[in-house]
PDB file of C-alpha atoms in Angstrom:
ATOM      1  CA  MET A   1     -32.311  37.757  62.074  1.00 47.00           C
ATOM      2  CA  CYS A   2     -29.716  36.021  63.131  1.00 61.00           C
ATOM      3  CA  LEU A   3     -30.713  32.336  65.137  1.00 72.00           C
ATOM      4  CA  ALA A   4     -28.967  29.915  67.203  1.00 84.00           C
ATOM      5  CA  ILE A   5     -29.840  26.921  65.407  1.00 89.00           C
ATOM      6  CA  PRO A   6     -29.246  23.034  66.454  1.00 94.00           C
ATOM      7  CA  GLY A   7     -26.812  20.834  64.384  1.00 95.00           C
ATOM      8  CA  ARG A   8     -24.844  17.336  64.976  1.00 97.00           C
ATOM      9  CA  VAL A   9     -21.728  16.962  65.347  1.00 98.00           C
ATOM     10  CA  VAL A  10     -20.499  14.615  62.255  1.00 97.00           C
ATOM     11  CA  LYS A  11     -16.883  14.739  62.718  1.00 97.00           C
ATOM     12  CA  VAL A  12     -14.047  16.383  64.015  1.00 96.00           C
ATOM     13  CA  LEU A  13     -11.778  18.058  61.618  1.00 96.00           C
ATOM     14  CA  ASP A  14      -9.350  19.699  63.339  1.00 94.00           C
ATOM     15  CA  ALA A  15      -8.609  19.102  67.102  1.00 92.00           C
ATOM     16  CA  ALA A  16      -5.761  21.470  67.467  1.00 92.00           C
ATOM     17  CA  ASN A  17      -7.831  24.600  66.318  1.00 93.00           C
ATOM     18  CA  GLN A  18     -11.243  23.678  67.967  1.00 94.00           C
ATOM     19  CA  LEU A  19     -12.958  23.222  64.751  1.00 95.00           C
ATOM     20  CA  ALA A  20     -15.520  20.112  63.812  1.00 96.00           C
ATOM     21  CA  GLN A  21     -17.915  19.185  60.969  1.00 96.00           C
ATOM     22  CA  VAL A  22     -21.507  19.485  61.923  1.00 96.00           C
ATOM     23  CA  ASP A  23     -25.079  18.917  60.212  1.00 94.00           C
ATOM     24  CA  VAL A  24     -27.412  21.441  59.628  1.00 87.00           C
ATOM     25  CA  ALA A  25     -30.693  20.501  57.951  1.00 82.00           C
ATOM     26  CA  GLY A  26     -28.632  18.437  55.089  1.00 88.00           C
ATOM     27  CA  VAL A  27     -26.130  21.902  55.215  1.00 86.00           C
ATOM     28  CA  ARG A  28     -22.617  20.991  56.554  1.00 92.00           C
ATOM     29  CA  ARG A  29     -20.452  23.497  57.815  1.00 90.00           C
ATOM     30  CA  THR A  30     -16.573  24.023  59.660  1.00 94.00           C
ATOM     31  CA  VAL A  31     -17.591  25.340  63.473  1.00 94.00           C
ATOM     32  CA  ASN A  32     -15.504  26.041  65.713  1.00 94.00           C
ATOM     33  CA  VAL A  33     -16.446  24.150  69.237  1.00 96.00           C
ATOM     34  CA  GLY A  34     -13.673  25.923  71.224  1.00 94.00           C
ATOM     35  CA  LEU A  35     -16.474  27.674  73.799  1.00 94.00           C
ATOM     36  CA  LEU A  36     -17.467  24.024  74.730  1.00 94.00           C
ATOM     37  CA  ASP A  37     -15.646  21.766  77.520  1.00 86.00           C
ATOM     38  CA  VAL A  38     -13.586  19.691  75.100  1.00 84.00           C
ATOM     39  CA  GLY A  39     -10.676  17.280  75.877  1.00 80.00           C
ATOM     40  CA  GLY A  40      -7.962  15.822  73.562  1.00 82.00           C
ATOM     41  CA  ASP A  41      -9.167  15.118  70.553  1.00 87.00           C
ATOM     42  CA  GLY A  42     -12.961  16.100  70.416  1.00 89.00           C
ATOM     43  CA  SER A  43     -14.225  12.948  70.007  1.00 91.00           C
ATOM     44  CA  GLU A  44     -16.631  12.673  71.913  1.00 93.00           C
ATOM     45  CA  LEU A  45     -18.870  15.458  70.187  1.00 95.00           C
ATOM     46  CA  VAL A  46     -19.376  12.745  67.151  1.00 97.00           C
ATOM     47  CA  GLY A  47     -23.130  12.284  67.167  1.00 97.00           C
ATOM     48  CA  GLY A  48     -23.588  14.853  69.781  1.00 97.00           C
ATOM     49  CA  TRP A  49     -25.798  18.016  69.340  1.00 97.00           C
ATOM     50  CA  VAL A  50     -24.705  21.422  69.486  1.00 97.00           C
ATOM     51  CA  LEU A  51     -26.284  24.816  69.320  1.00 94.00           C
ATOM     52  CA  ILE A  52     -24.484  27.359  66.530  1.00 92.00           C
ATOM     53  CA  HIS A  53     -24.472  30.781  66.142  1.00 88.00           C
ATOM     54  CA  VAL A  54     -22.347  32.897  63.932  1.00 85.00           C
ATOM     55  CA  GLY A  55     -19.989  30.062  63.344  1.00 88.00           C
ATOM     56  CA  PHE A  56     -19.768  28.754  66.792  1.00 93.00           C
ATOM     57  CA  ALA A  57     -21.021  25.697  68.616  1.00 95.00           C
ATOM     58  CA  LEU A  58     -22.165  27.206  71.777  1.00 95.00           C
ATOM     59  CA  SER A  59     -23.417  24.697  73.620  1.00 95.00           C
ATOM     60  CA  ARG A  60     -24.022  21.200  73.665  1.00 96.00           C
ATOM     61  CA  ILE A  61     -27.963  20.443  73.683  1.00 96.00           C
ATOM     62  CA  ASP A  62     -29.511  16.695  73.659  1.00 96.00           C
ATOM     63  CA  GLU A  63     -31.398  15.041  70.975  1.00 95.00           C
ATOM     64  CA  ARG A  64     -35.129  15.783  72.500  1.00 96.00           C
ATOM     65  CA  GLU A  65     -34.509  19.768  72.365  1.00 94.00           C
ATOM     66  CA  ALA A  66     -32.198  19.435  69.417  1.00 94.00           C
ATOM     67  CA  LEU A  67     -35.484  17.669  67.665  1.00 93.00           C
ATOM     68  CA  ALA A  68     -38.333  19.875  69.191  1.00 92.00           C
ATOM     69  CA  THR A  69     -36.124  23.128  68.071  1.00 88.00           C
ATOM     70  CA  LEU A  70     -35.133  22.489  64.466  1.00 86.00           C
ATOM     71  CA  ALA A  71     -39.595  21.690  64.614  1.00 89.00           C
ATOM     72  CA  LEU A  72     -40.135  25.371  65.805  1.00 85.00           C
ATOM     73  CA  LEU A  73     -37.753  27.203  63.676  1.00 81.00           C
ATOM     74  CA  ALA A  74     -39.553  25.324  60.318  1.00 81.00           C
ATOM     75  CA  GLU A  75     -42.626  26.418  61.727  1.00 84.00           C
ATOM     76  CA  MET A  76     -41.243  29.937  61.645  1.00 77.00           C
ATOM     77  CA  GLY A  77     -41.321  29.366  57.721  1.00 74.00           C
ATOM     78  CA  GLU A  78     -39.255  31.681  55.898  1.00 76.00           C
ATOM     79  CA  ALA A  79     -37.165  33.332  58.351  1.00 69.00           C
ATOM     80  CA  TYR A  80     -35.818  30.003  59.201  1.00 68.00           C
ATOM     81  CA  GLU A  81     -35.290  29.021  55.193  1.00 73.00           C
ATOM     82  CA  GLN A  82     -33.577  32.841  55.314  1.00 73.00           C
ATOM     83  CA  GLU A  83     -30.406  31.393  58.504  1.00 69.00           C
ATOM     84  CA  LEU A  84     -30.336  28.055  56.291  1.00 67.00           C
ATOM     85  CA  GLY A  85     -29.130  30.092  53.326  1.00 69.00           C
ATOM     86  CA  GLU A  86     -27.181  32.015  55.269  1.00 68.00           C
ATOM     87  CA  LEU A  87     -25.387  29.050  56.608  1.00 66.00           C
ATOM     88  CA  GLN A  88     -25.067  26.674  53.287  1.00 65.00           C
ATOM     89  CA  GLY A  89     -23.411  30.317  51.664  1.00 63.00           C
ATOM     90  CA  SER A  90     -21.058  30.853  54.645  1.00 62.00           C
ATOM     91  CA  ALA A  91     -17.452  28.955  55.472  1.00 61.00           C
ATOM     92  CA  ILE A  92     -15.077  28.852  58.439  1.00 57.00           C
ATOM     93  CA  GLU A  93     -11.768  27.899  56.653  1.00 54.00           C
TER      94      GLU A  93
END
């Protein structure tokens, strides 16, 4: 199962290639933020929440929505844990 999961942007790693580090439930991964309307160095993303699917930030979401979604996903149990495991094992270089 592939889920879109909320994550908080920790830092912009490479503005030219539109890559940012995102924290998803304690797992940090590099994601592509090129689908978002980001100007300049992308610093306005830092500290904000994004919805992530297969290594891409699909949209910005507010913190309330992110936390509510994470709570619902946690209730899914095994499917959510599997998705986190797959996220932990993936990487964008």
